[in-house]
């Protein structure tokens, strides 16, 4: 899956952005028709047309680059209906004469052909067609045809007597056709077409499979509409940030107000998710087309539109709100963006209609899987083209089939905590270590796999699908990378093999009573005494401290300077050291996973300090990047949703609200997955993804909570049932079925997901710093 633009696409993007910027800055008052001719002159209208009809034969990705630039204007044009629908359908289902007459004229801008259909998916035509001699007679009305008032001809959808869709090329001035022009919300114009016994020759009918061609074109145009919306969202975000930086109230710029900063952070998250999902959907859609998978193509388009339409509408509404009174006037562009987005929703489907469509398609795909008419690999193809990846996936699946014991899967399914039970996690840890797969992200020189990012994604996804227990990240993803990066040769030689083998089980000593998310305000002090530090203080919310034999901790070794982040060091502490007391804290979910740890004159060798004295804050920031964004989370979220679906009572999916709720979560998971894959694509090129670790942590935790929230809803009265035993897998059976047993406690436990590792508010502030400044 390619999230990077080619050199040619970068040139197209840059030239289109310059042109759009010129159109805005010159305030020439030019209408879309003049701009349309300019686009023809640049060759943009012919980009995706067949070479045989004087086109360039380029793909959907190139069209989306152009659409994103147009969205930033916003520059309303008939590009989506005329080029991506009418021209595409004509190229696929038109006769040679029809293609030769209209496609070159569309490409050079000398003629405009637009579709006249009913509804975003073109179904249930409001016009009917019947045979009359050697021709056809049309009757009925298409009440709103986007860009139709300027068209030279229309591609008219009509139902024949058998209820089959037919498409006709109807030129302007045809007898029996009445055209009524009207204004449109985005300024592009529209018309109504009324057919009163209009008779057409048989040659006006498109002879190909128009239903298939139209469905394909509709899906492609829907994704391109997402690209245009992304361009608008990015432009609105930039304008809002600029406005709040310069607009002052109460003696301060608006951008200093935390509430407004966090709203702009959410706007930035929406933009990034929408861009990732759009780029990923282009690839999935084109892959589905190559494989003849119409259902996969439709799902990709529905997911993209459902997510992006909702996100774009929210970004536009927030942009208007944050511009205050000016935002609702024509003095600024915010209203124009919203009007264009409304027009896109009307033509290509808004969030609600696309979620309903996704729910129907999702049910069909699952029915095909259940009936054996499709295999999981056919429904979810690998997003990478790396050589040998299919064979590697088969190798991983074989290993999981052989080594993942049923009791491990059951324990993982019944887990209500953020971490797996220690015994369960370590059993799986050691199996993976024996195979050499316990540290997929570690370099080979330190005992890791040295896998590519693509192989890591496959491995993590297959483990999630198989129901493997999650491993504790505290050693593998946190302490290990820190020691690799900052540790001495002796520390690396001692600790890294023990982390790999599972001999050391780690906990994290960061949070302290009274500090909350203000990590730098920590008060636990380590005073140098010869070759040791003497540590006094307390840590809290320390996950699995009662089970760990090692802790990595931030302690204050020096005085606070101009910044409270100064004077902090990073220590590795043996939990068996005299003077350490662990007090359990039981969560509202009934789990004992967190603790308060007290240090009373605990002696820690200086050799256990990582990095230089006072370097702790730098190390902490490095570690937090791994804690917040190092995992590949979408696969486990999808597996959690699949488990939840097993709780659904028979017949409950007939409730459209429930089906839509499931679809909404799946759409969010897909957006997160595409964002993860886009980050991986950037990392493979050595690019810095910026604050994306905070974005991923924020969205992962929120989506996880939404899954657990829906689970409680599905339990109904069974949500009253409570079990005291923890972990749940220790009981062979409970009052509920196994799939239902962890739902309630899992919901309660998940309240912490938006708190630990930096609260969601902290993540938004990190994103705001990068977005707003």
XYZ file of C-alpha atoms in Angstrom:
773
model
C 0.000 0.000 0.000
C 1.563 3.264 -1.142
C 0.891 6.400 0.871
C 3.614 8.431 -0.838
C 3.163 10.588 -3.945
C 5.215 9.846 -7.023
C 7.462 12.534 -8.491
C 4.845 13.188 -11.186
C 2.080 13.491 -8.598
C 4.172 15.949 -6.575
C 4.557 18.097 -9.686
C 0.808 17.898 -10.304
C 0.065 18.797 -6.683
C 2.410 21.767 -6.690
C 1.126 23.157 -9.985
C -2.512 22.659 -8.990
C -1.904 24.311 -5.599
C -0.267 27.309 -7.259
C -3.137 27.685 -9.698
C -5.763 27.407 -6.961
C -3.866 29.934 -4.849
C -3.741 32.335 -7.797
C -7.469 31.961 -8.356
C -8.136 32.933 -4.747
C -5.589 35.727 -4.435
C -6.442 37.517 -7.677
C -10.145 37.718 -6.771
C -10.749 37.858 -10.501
C -14.407 37.006 -10.189
C -13.951 34.278 -12.792
C -16.759 31.720 -12.786
C -16.252 28.011 -12.871
C -16.679 27.866 -16.644
C -13.581 30.005 -17.215
C -11.672 27.913 -14.694
C -12.920 24.757 -16.396
C -11.364 25.876 -19.666
C -8.112 26.637 -17.857
C -8.110 23.135 -16.365
C -8.614 21.700 -19.849
C -5.649 23.724 -21.070
C -3.447 22.230 -18.338
C -4.467 18.736 -19.454
C -6.184 17.978 -16.158
C -9.561 17.049 -17.662
C -7.981 14.396 -19.826
C -5.741 12.831 -17.184
C -7.914 9.791 -16.515
C -9.433 9.460 -19.995
C -8.350 6.527 -22.190
C -5.323 7.100 -24.389
C -7.417 6.016 -27.383
C -9.637 9.067 -26.845
C -6.749 11.532 -26.501
C -6.491 11.050 -22.735
C -3.441 10.300 -20.593
C -4.718 7.066 -19.058
C -3.750 8.056 -15.505
C -5.321 6.575 -12.410
C -7.582 7.533 -9.543
C -4.647 8.569 -7.361
C -3.739 11.319 -9.843
C -7.327 12.550 -9.931
C -7.367 12.670 -6.132
C -4.246 14.833 -6.072
C -6.063 17.353 -8.254
C -9.275 17.103 -6.204
C -7.441 17.822 -2.945
C -5.986 20.966 -4.466
C -9.424 22.066 -5.703
C -10.888 21.443 -2.258
C -8.406 23.858 -0.686
C -9.841 26.708 -2.790
C -12.604 25.825 -2.561
C -12.908 25.677 -6.355
C -16.244 24.146 -7.322
C -16.111 22.469 -10.742
C -17.964 19.627 -12.511
C -14.813 17.471 -12.353
C -16.350 14.750 -10.203
C -19.620 14.273 -12.128
C -18.294 14.966 -15.635
C -14.867 13.305 -15.623
C -14.969 10.712 -12.866
C -18.543 9.526 -13.459
C -19.863 10.392 -16.919
C -16.554 9.947 -18.757
C -15.670 6.833 -16.775
C -19.025 5.187 -17.481
C -18.846 6.154 -21.130
C -15.345 4.679 -21.448
C -16.523 1.404 -19.884
C -20.016 0.949 -21.294
C -20.340 3.285 -24.276
C -20.156 2.332 -27.917
C -17.126 3.164 -30.018
C -19.069 5.972 -31.705
C -20.214 7.409 -28.357
C -16.691 7.287 -26.925
C -15.197 8.893 -30.012
C -17.788 11.669 -30.039
C -17.743 12.692 -26.393
C -14.554 11.662 -24.596
C -12.068 13.829 -26.560
C -14.496 16.765 -26.286
C -14.710 16.265 -22.526
C -10.937 16.178 -22.284
C -10.334 19.396 -24.209
C -13.222 21.226 -22.527
C -15.212 21.801 -25.724
C -18.202 19.827 -24.423
C -19.661 19.045 -21.043
C -21.432 15.776 -20.320
C -22.833 15.186 -16.833
C -24.824 12.317 -15.322
C -28.502 12.721 -14.521
C -29.313 10.161 -11.855
C -31.437 9.805 -8.730
C -29.790 9.395 -5.336
C -26.118 9.129 -4.373
C -25.875 5.555 -5.635
C -27.949 6.124 -8.785
C -30.542 3.545 -7.796
C -34.345 3.754 -8.105
C -34.338 5.949 -11.230
C -37.137 8.497 -11.367
C -37.173 8.287 -15.177
C -38.615 5.346 -17.081
C -37.753 4.068 -20.551
C -39.699 1.846 -22.902
C -39.164 0.566 -26.396
C -40.945 2.475 -29.161
C -40.213 1.001 -32.582
C -36.459 1.148 -33.144
C -35.929 3.680 -30.375
C -36.766 4.508 -26.783
C -39.243 6.811 -25.135
C -38.370 8.457 -21.811
C -40.795 9.856 -19.248
C -40.339 11.198 -15.750
C -38.073 13.717 -14.076
C -34.652 14.018 -12.499
C -35.323 16.870 -10.131
C -31.731 17.923 -9.390
C -28.839 17.357 -11.779
C -25.558 18.819 -10.442
C -23.835 21.103 -12.993
C -26.640 20.166 -15.358
C -27.624 23.668 -16.412
C -24.325 24.111 -18.318
C -24.217 20.639 -19.880
C -24.183 20.030 -23.620
C -25.640 16.576 -22.978
C -26.676 14.393 -20.069
C -26.029 10.769 -19.269
C -29.567 9.948 -18.186
C -30.414 7.006 -15.971
C -33.782 5.326 -16.581
C -35.491 2.089 -15.582
C -36.745 -0.156 -18.376
C -39.974 -2.206 -18.019
C -38.000 -5.035 -16.397
C -36.658 -2.654 -13.776
C -33.155 -2.748 -15.238
C -31.043 0.393 -15.350
C -30.408 1.879 -18.763
C -28.253 4.913 -19.571
C -28.892 7.261 -22.489
C -26.895 10.059 -24.058
C -29.382 12.899 -24.331
C -28.141 16.076 -26.084
C -29.444 19.496 -25.144
C -32.390 20.484 -27.337
C -33.780 16.957 -27.641
C -37.511 16.932 -28.396
C -39.689 16.247 -25.379
C -37.017 17.393 -22.915
C -37.599 20.342 -20.618
C -34.587 21.834 -18.821
C -35.081 24.084 -15.802
C -31.940 25.775 -14.508
C -31.452 26.425 -10.811
C -28.768 27.721 -8.499
C -26.862 25.328 -6.238
C -25.478 25.733 -2.743
C -21.864 25.661 -3.969
C -22.377 28.034 -6.910
C -21.841 25.338 -9.507
C -25.421 25.392 -10.698
C -27.875 22.586 -11.353
C -30.977 21.836 -13.354
C -34.089 19.707 -13.441
C -34.691 17.442 -16.447
C -38.275 16.574 -17.302
C -39.019 14.058 -20.032
C -42.462 14.314 -21.589
C -42.607 11.547 -24.143
C -39.046 12.246 -25.355
C -38.099 9.805 -28.090
C -34.474 8.784 -28.616
C -32.791 6.666 -31.242
C -31.427 3.319 -30.148
C -27.877 4.597 -30.722
C -28.327 6.946 -27.760
C -28.410 4.010 -25.334
C -25.114 2.845 -23.871
C -24.808 -0.811 -24.927
C -22.468 -2.059 -22.194
C -23.119 -3.248 -18.666
C -24.083 0.166 -17.362
C -24.971 -1.009 -13.838
C -21.463 -2.355 -13.290
C -19.839 0.655 -14.946
C -21.891 3.123 -12.956
C -21.240 1.375 -9.625
C -17.513 1.458 -10.332
C -17.564 5.113 -11.332
C -19.667 6.074 -8.325
C -17.226 4.416 -5.931
C -14.220 6.043 -7.581
C -15.866 9.460 -7.521
C -16.817 8.982 -3.859
C -13.152 8.495 -2.918
C -12.144 11.493 -5.053
C -14.811 13.498 -3.226
C -13.053 12.494 0.002
C -9.801 13.884 -1.393
C -11.526 17.182 -2.165
C -12.927 17.254 1.369
C -9.448 16.629 2.801
C -8.141 19.635 0.876
C -10.946 21.756 2.298
C -10.350 20.471 5.834
C -6.640 21.250 5.678
C -7.304 24.756 4.383
C -9.924 25.419 7.070
C -7.587 24.196 9.788
C -4.757 26.416 8.563
C -7.054 29.433 8.348
C -8.410 28.793 11.832
C -4.948 28.456 13.343
C -3.837 31.687 11.671
C -6.953 33.529 12.863
C -6.663 32.399 16.480
C -2.998 33.356 16.565
C -3.738 36.958 15.600
C -7.183 37.547 17.134
C -6.932 38.692 20.745
C -9.486 38.623 23.525
C -8.933 39.526 27.176
C -5.392 40.564 26.313
C -4.317 37.188 24.918
C -4.460 35.549 21.487
C -7.257 33.043 21.111
C -4.664 30.367 20.382
C -3.559 30.565 24.040
C -6.973 29.346 25.216
C -6.656 25.648 26.021
C -10.246 24.813 25.093
C -9.772 26.325 21.638
C -6.345 24.695 21.248
C -7.829 21.298 21.922
C -10.647 21.886 19.452
C -8.029 22.672 16.827
C -6.112 19.560 17.882
C -9.251 17.530 17.184
C -9.521 19.251 13.814
C -5.918 18.225 13.077
C -6.645 14.629 14.099
C -9.669 14.602 11.781
C -7.552 15.895 8.894
C -4.818 13.290 9.410
C -7.234 10.385 9.778
C -9.198 11.514 6.724
C -6.081 11.899 4.611
C -4.767 8.485 5.665
C -8.090 6.792 5.019
C -8.493 8.457 1.630
C -5.023 7.428 0.499
C -5.544 3.918 1.802
C -8.942 3.669 0.135
C -7.473 4.563 -3.245
C -5.146 1.599 -2.969
C -7.834 -0.759 -1.676
C -10.285 0.329 -4.328
C -7.814 -0.146 -7.162
C -6.715 -3.509 -5.754
C -10.337 -4.616 -5.573
C -10.870 -3.548 -9.193
C -7.875 -5.580 -10.358
C -9.221 -8.612 -8.537
C -12.803 -8.129 -9.724
C -13.972 -7.693 -6.138
C -16.979 -5.384 -6.440
C -17.935 -5.830 -2.774
C -14.416 -4.907 -1.617
C -14.438 -1.826 -3.816
C -17.828 -0.728 -2.508
C -16.739 -1.269 1.100
C -13.613 0.832 0.581
C -15.655 3.688 -0.865
C -18.366 3.485 1.808
C -15.824 3.481 4.651
C -13.990 6.471 3.226
C -17.115 8.527 2.638
C -18.653 7.660 6.007
C -15.554 8.778 7.895
C -14.468 11.733 5.796
C -17.935 13.191 5.319
C -18.501 13.275 9.083
C -15.013 14.594 9.794
C -15.205 17.314 7.149
C -18.589 18.532 8.359
C -17.277 18.705 11.948
C -14.101 20.534 10.900
C -16.130 23.068 8.916
C -18.549 23.683 11.769
C -15.684 24.081 14.246
C -13.830 26.414 11.880
C -16.883 28.646 11.683
C -17.315 28.544 15.460
C -13.688 29.447 16.146
C -13.859 32.360 13.690
C -16.691 33.784 15.762
C -19.121 36.189 14.127
C -16.913 36.553 11.059
C -17.179 32.826 10.453
C -20.858 32.988 9.592
C -20.471 35.810 7.070
C -19.337 35.931 3.468
C -16.399 38.086 4.542
C -14.443 34.863 5.044
C -14.331 31.563 3.170
C -15.519 29.312 5.999
C -19.122 29.369 4.837
C -18.063 28.616 1.254
C -16.202 25.516 2.412
C -19.233 24.274 4.302
C -21.502 24.940 1.331
C -19.223 22.974 -0.970
C -19.083 20.092 1.531
C -22.883 20.094 1.689
C -22.993 19.805 -2.086
C -20.533 16.887 -2.040
C -22.618 15.091 0.590
C -25.788 15.604 -1.433
C -24.249 14.037 -4.532
C -21.889 11.398 -3.127
C -23.587 10.493 0.124
C -23.106 11.889 3.599
C -21.909 10.102 6.713
C -25.301 8.678 7.686
C -26.207 7.232 4.298
C -22.743 5.780 3.818
C -22.792 4.174 7.263
C -26.084 2.530 6.342
C -24.555 1.380 3.077
C -21.519 0.036 4.907
C -23.718 -1.866 7.355
C -25.474 -3.639 4.469
C -22.214 -4.427 2.667
C -20.608 -5.574 5.908
C -23.440 -8.017 6.548
C -23.095 -9.390 3.017
C -19.346 -9.940 3.400
C -19.804 -11.718 6.724
C -22.504 -13.901 5.233
C -20.113 -14.857 2.420
C -17.403 -15.702 4.966
C -19.775 -17.759 7.087
C -21.011 -19.657 4.044
C -17.505 -20.305 2.745
C -18.093 -18.234 -0.374
C -15.071 -16.077 0.538
C -11.852 -16.501 2.511
C -10.520 -13.943 5.002
C -7.517 -13.233 2.799
C -9.807 -12.392 -0.089
C -11.790 -9.941 2.005
C -8.750 -8.312 3.644
C -5.783 -8.527 1.264
C -2.335 -7.634 2.526
C -1.695 -3.887 2.245
C 1.913 -4.443 1.169
C 3.546 -5.768 -1.967
C 6.790 -6.782 -0.279
C 8.307 -9.956 -1.794
C 7.822 -13.058 0.319
C 5.153 -11.495 2.534
C 2.451 -14.045 1.687
C 4.816 -16.879 2.563
C 5.743 -15.135 5.802
C 2.075 -14.760 6.717
C 1.580 -18.475 6.122
C 4.588 -19.180 8.355
C 3.129 -17.024 11.139
C -0.273 -18.690 10.812
C 1.300 -22.152 11.010
C 3.256 -21.174 14.109
C 0.156 -19.779 15.796
C -1.822 -22.903 14.944
C 0.853 -25.108 16.491
C 1.947 -23.077 19.517
C -1.008 -20.961 20.625
C -2.681 -23.229 23.153
C -6.466 -22.977 23.525
C -6.173 -22.047 27.205
C -3.984 -19.069 26.268
C -6.607 -17.899 23.780
C -9.355 -18.327 26.367
C -7.388 -16.412 28.993
C -6.768 -13.587 26.543
C -10.462 -13.500 25.630
C -11.472 -13.307 29.296
C -8.891 -10.697 30.214
C -10.412 -7.518 31.666
C -7.168 -5.678 32.350
C -4.927 -3.539 30.202
C -2.216 -6.217 30.511
C -2.512 -9.965 30.274
C -2.242 -11.988 33.451
C 1.487 -12.350 34.159
C 1.531 -16.154 33.982
C -0.395 -16.165 30.722
C 1.668 -13.380 29.176
C 4.981 -14.957 30.140
C 3.974 -18.365 28.768
C 3.313 -16.785 25.396
C 6.377 -14.543 25.729
C 8.647 -17.578 26.163
C 7.108 -19.436 23.242
C 7.789 -16.424 21.047
C 11.305 -16.081 22.450
C 12.051 -19.698 21.638
C 10.958 -19.043 18.046
C 12.994 -15.799 17.929
C 9.901 -13.630 17.467
C 9.416 -11.984 20.837
C 10.846 -8.590 19.833
C 9.636 -7.760 16.319
C 10.765 -4.125 16.571
C 14.243 -4.801 17.947
C 17.294 -4.817 15.667
C 18.996 -8.153 15.125
C 22.180 -6.995 16.853
C 20.263 -6.903 20.128
C 18.396 -10.170 19.624
C 15.395 -8.851 17.726
C 13.912 -10.069 14.475
C 15.148 -7.285 12.241
C 11.838 -7.547 10.400
C 10.632 -4.940 7.987
C 7.692 -2.818 9.057
C 5.495 -4.832 6.703
C 6.423 -8.096 8.430
C 5.840 -6.547 11.832
C 2.378 -5.458 10.699
C 1.566 -8.958 9.418
C 2.809 -10.588 12.619
C 0.895 -8.273 14.953
C -2.272 -8.546 12.879
C -2.167 -12.333 12.694
C -1.555 -12.599 16.455
C -4.601 -10.393 17.023
C -6.779 -12.457 14.692
C -5.664 -15.683 16.370
C -6.455 -14.297 19.831
C -2.922 -14.422 21.221
C -2.352 -12.783 24.626
C -0.836 -9.333 24.555
C 2.678 -9.126 25.943
C 3.613 -6.636 28.608
C 5.106 -3.650 26.783
C 7.073 -2.411 29.782
C 10.172 -4.425 29.017
C 9.981 -5.051 25.288
C 8.666 -1.694 24.130
C 9.816 0.664 26.854
C 12.756 -0.376 29.036
C 14.429 -2.296 26.203
C 14.491 0.527 23.621
C 15.688 2.997 26.279
C 18.564 0.737 27.326
C 19.457 0.131 23.665
C 19.575 3.845 22.967
C 20.988 5.325 26.183
C 22.447 2.391 28.119
C 26.084 1.461 28.666
C 27.534 -1.662 27.024
C 27.340 -3.402 30.384
C 23.669 -2.480 30.838
C 22.842 -3.712 27.359
C 24.680 -6.989 27.900
C 22.936 -7.605 31.222
C 19.368 -6.420 30.722
C 18.507 -6.962 27.071
C 18.913 -10.776 27.064
C 16.886 -10.965 30.278
C 14.090 -8.870 28.767
C 14.031 -11.121 25.721
C 13.940 -14.285 27.792
C 11.259 -12.954 30.142
C 13.558 -13.288 33.152
C 12.940 -9.674 34.105
C 9.361 -8.476 34.464
C 9.196 -4.683 34.527
C 7.010 -1.963 35.956
C 7.140 1.784 35.373
C 7.823 4.347 38.085
C 6.614 7.603 36.598
C 3.405 8.947 38.154
C 3.366 10.240 41.712
C 0.598 11.191 44.164
C -0.502 14.756 43.547
C 1.336 15.099 40.235
C -1.266 13.710 37.846
C -0.171 14.261 34.273
C 2.394 16.852 35.377
C 5.192 14.305 35.250
C 7.983 16.853 35.631
C 6.687 17.863 39.066
C 7.817 14.538 40.552
C 9.258 14.640 44.086
C 10.793 11.184 44.575
C 14.418 12.021 45.351
C 17.637 10.069 44.856
C 20.620 11.373 46.818
C 24.105 10.273 45.817
C 25.963 8.304 48.513
C 29.202 6.967 47.097
C 28.434 4.294 44.500
C 24.718 4.334 45.309
C 21.698 6.571 45.206
C 19.447 6.599 48.244
C 15.852 6.840 47.009
C 12.924 8.170 49.042
C 9.417 8.930 47.834
C 6.440 7.253 46.256
C 5.115 6.211 42.853
C 1.478 5.503 42.051
C -0.646 3.812 39.380
C 2.284 1.423 38.954
C 0.936 -1.377 36.779
C 1.987 -4.887 37.900
C 4.420 -3.530 40.508
C 3.247 -6.387 42.763
C 4.433 -8.852 40.130
C 7.531 -7.130 38.755
C 11.120 -7.746 39.745
C 12.406 -4.597 38.005
C 11.277 -0.982 37.771
C 12.474 1.840 35.559
C 11.834 5.113 37.334
C 12.260 8.840 37.088
C 13.758 10.383 40.213
C 15.029 13.808 41.144
C 18.796 13.791 41.563
C 19.400 17.526 41.302
C 17.799 20.818 42.075
C 15.043 22.210 39.868
C 16.483 24.911 37.649
C 14.720 27.379 35.438
C 12.662 24.443 34.211
C 11.256 21.761 36.486
C 12.300 19.163 33.886
C 15.897 19.728 34.989
C 17.549 17.615 37.674
C 15.697 14.376 36.790
C 17.468 11.061 36.239
C 16.453 7.622 35.009
C 17.098 4.642 37.303
C 16.691 0.880 36.990
C 15.573 -0.463 40.364
C 15.549 -4.011 41.732
C 12.083 -4.470 43.273
C 13.574 -6.846 45.871
C 15.641 -4.010 47.329
C 15.110 -3.387 51.052
C 12.878 -0.406 51.752
C 10.369 -0.966 48.906
C 6.737 -1.429 49.892
C 3.946 -2.116 47.372
C 0.373 -1.189 48.309
C -2.317 -2.647 46.033
C -4.990 -0.425 44.478
C -8.092 -2.175 43.213
C -9.742 -0.684 40.138
C -13.472 -0.031 39.754
C -13.433 -2.994 37.375
C -12.428 -5.301 40.246
C -8.921 -5.797 38.853
C -5.736 -5.521 40.855
C -3.339 -4.197 38.263
C -2.095 -0.894 39.708
C -0.321 -0.105 42.943
C 1.359 2.555 45.018
C 5.055 1.944 45.611
C 6.908 3.473 48.572
C 10.693 3.966 48.719
C 12.229 4.279 52.183
C 16.029 4.743 51.958
C 16.238 2.338 49.022
C 19.830 1.970 47.841
C 20.257 1.775 44.055
C 23.718 1.348 42.510
C 24.872 4.285 40.378
C 25.608 1.692 37.699
C 21.821 1.308 37.366
C 21.400 4.878 36.167
C 20.661 5.058 32.435
C 22.276 8.003 30.679
C 23.860 10.932 32.436
C 22.647 12.395 35.687
C 19.974 14.963 34.868
C 19.229 13.396 31.466
C 16.075 11.707 32.692
C 13.588 14.040 31.042
C 15.155 13.512 27.613
C 14.995 9.763 28.139
C 11.417 9.976 29.385
C 10.277 11.800 26.252
C 12.012 9.170 24.115
C 10.259 6.397 26.048
C 6.848 8.035 25.848
C 7.010 7.897 22.052
C 7.189 4.107 22.322
C 4.458 3.941 24.984
C 2.035 6.094 23.031
C 2.674 5.161 19.431
C 4.894 2.120 19.149
C 2.192 -0.515 18.886
C 0.205 -1.703 15.900
C -3.229 -1.405 17.484
C -5.850 -1.635 14.757
C -5.645 -5.424 14.494
C -6.360 -5.905 18.195
C -9.216 -3.421 18.082
C -10.731 -5.290 15.166
C -10.349 -8.580 17.053
C -12.067 -6.985 20.076
C -14.952 -5.914 17.876
C -15.223 -9.422 16.431
C -15.381 -10.872 19.950
C -18.046 -8.362 20.869
C -20.177 -9.412 17.932
C -20.386 -12.900 19.400
C -22.316 -11.379 22.303
C -25.026 -10.013 20.006
C -28.327 -11.823 20.600
C -29.804 -13.651 17.638
C -31.865 -11.316 15.508
C -30.514 -8.170 17.178
C -28.723 -7.110 14.006
C -32.125 -6.500 12.481
C -32.009 -3.317 14.547
C -30.540 -0.771 12.120
C -29.233 1.360 14.989
C -27.064 -1.508 16.189
C -25.794 -2.291 12.704
C -24.864 1.348 12.185
C -23.143 1.489 15.592
C -21.000 -1.504 14.631
C -20.235 0.052 11.269
C -19.227 3.337 12.884
C -16.682 1.552 15.073
C -15.341 -0.467 12.166
C -14.949 2.711 10.115
C -12.992 4.277 12.975
C -10.768 1.208 13.216
C -10.085 1.338 9.487
C -9.152 5.017 9.735
C -6.745 4.231 12.587
C -5.294 1.334 10.623
C -4.691 3.505 7.587
C -3.042 6.120 9.806
C -0.771 3.459 11.300
C 0.129 2.225 7.827
C 0.771 5.767 6.634
C 3.106 6.334 9.580
C 4.907 3.099 8.715
C 5.238 4.293 5.140
C 6.825 7.527 6.365
C 9.170 5.695 8.721
C 10.342 3.415 5.918
C 11.475 6.553 4.100
C 13.184 7.961 7.178
C 10.578 10.698 7.619
C 9.583 12.092 11.016
C 5.834 11.578 11.571
C 5.740 14.343 14.200
C 3.139 14.183 16.955
C 1.485 11.156 15.401
C 2.324 8.964 18.423
C -0.068 11.143 20.435
C -2.686 10.945 17.681
C -2.490 7.147 17.616
C -2.706 6.837 21.395
C -5.619 9.249 21.509
C -7.651 7.484 18.860
C -6.767 3.950 19.950
C -7.959 4.617 23.483
C -11.152 6.333 22.338
C -12.046 3.556 19.900
C -11.366 0.906 22.521
C -13.728 2.686 24.885
C -16.409 2.871 22.208
C -16.184 -0.908 21.738
C -16.586 -1.570 25.452
C -19.435 0.945 25.680
C -21.324 -0.877 22.946
C -20.621 -4.155 24.727
C -22.442 -3.020 27.859
C -25.362 -1.925 25.705
C -25.505 -5.399 24.173
C -25.484 -7.121 27.561
C -28.749 -5.478 28.565
C -29.954 -6.870 31.920
C -26.921 -9.184 32.070
C -24.822 -6.087 32.798
C -26.043 -6.537 36.402
C -24.014 -9.738 36.785
C -20.742 -9.299 38.675
C -17.856 -11.719 39.243
C -15.278 -11.107 41.973
C -12.698 -13.593 40.763
C -9.719 -12.137 38.902
C -8.379 -13.119 36.480
C -11.594 -14.529 35.088
C -9.955 -17.458 33.318
C -9.206 -19.091 36.686
C -12.880 -20.076 36.859
C -13.797 -22.793 34.389
C -17.196 -21.216 33.917
C -19.190 -18.267 35.138
C -22.786 -17.097 35.318
C -22.566 -15.846 31.719
C -21.141 -17.242 28.508
C -17.394 -16.739 28.145
C -17.759 -14.060 25.477
C -20.039 -12.025 27.747
C -18.150 -12.465 31.027
C -15.403 -9.836 30.494
C -17.622 -7.179 28.898
C -18.742 -5.245 31.973
C -15.409 -5.311 33.789
C -13.682 -4.524 30.508
C -15.843 -1.440 30.104
C -15.023 -0.228 33.619
C -11.324 -0.924 33.165
C -11.262 0.881 29.829
C -12.130 4.170 31.538
C -8.400 4.319 32.308
C -7.326 3.992 28.673
C -7.743 7.717 28.074
C -5.810 8.450 31.284
C -2.708 6.257 31.449
C 0.255 6.961 29.195
C -0.721 10.613 29.197
C -4.368 11.640 29.348
C -6.294 12.437 26.210
C -6.097 16.079 27.206
C -2.296 15.837 27.312
C -2.271 14.164 23.887
C -4.428 16.965 22.501
C -2.065 19.548 23.939
C 0.909 17.822 22.299
C -0.950 17.821 18.977
C -1.951 21.455 19.537
C 1.664 22.483 20.088
C 2.586 21.109 16.697
C -0.562 22.411 14.996
C -1.133 25.761 16.674
C 2.220 26.527 18.265
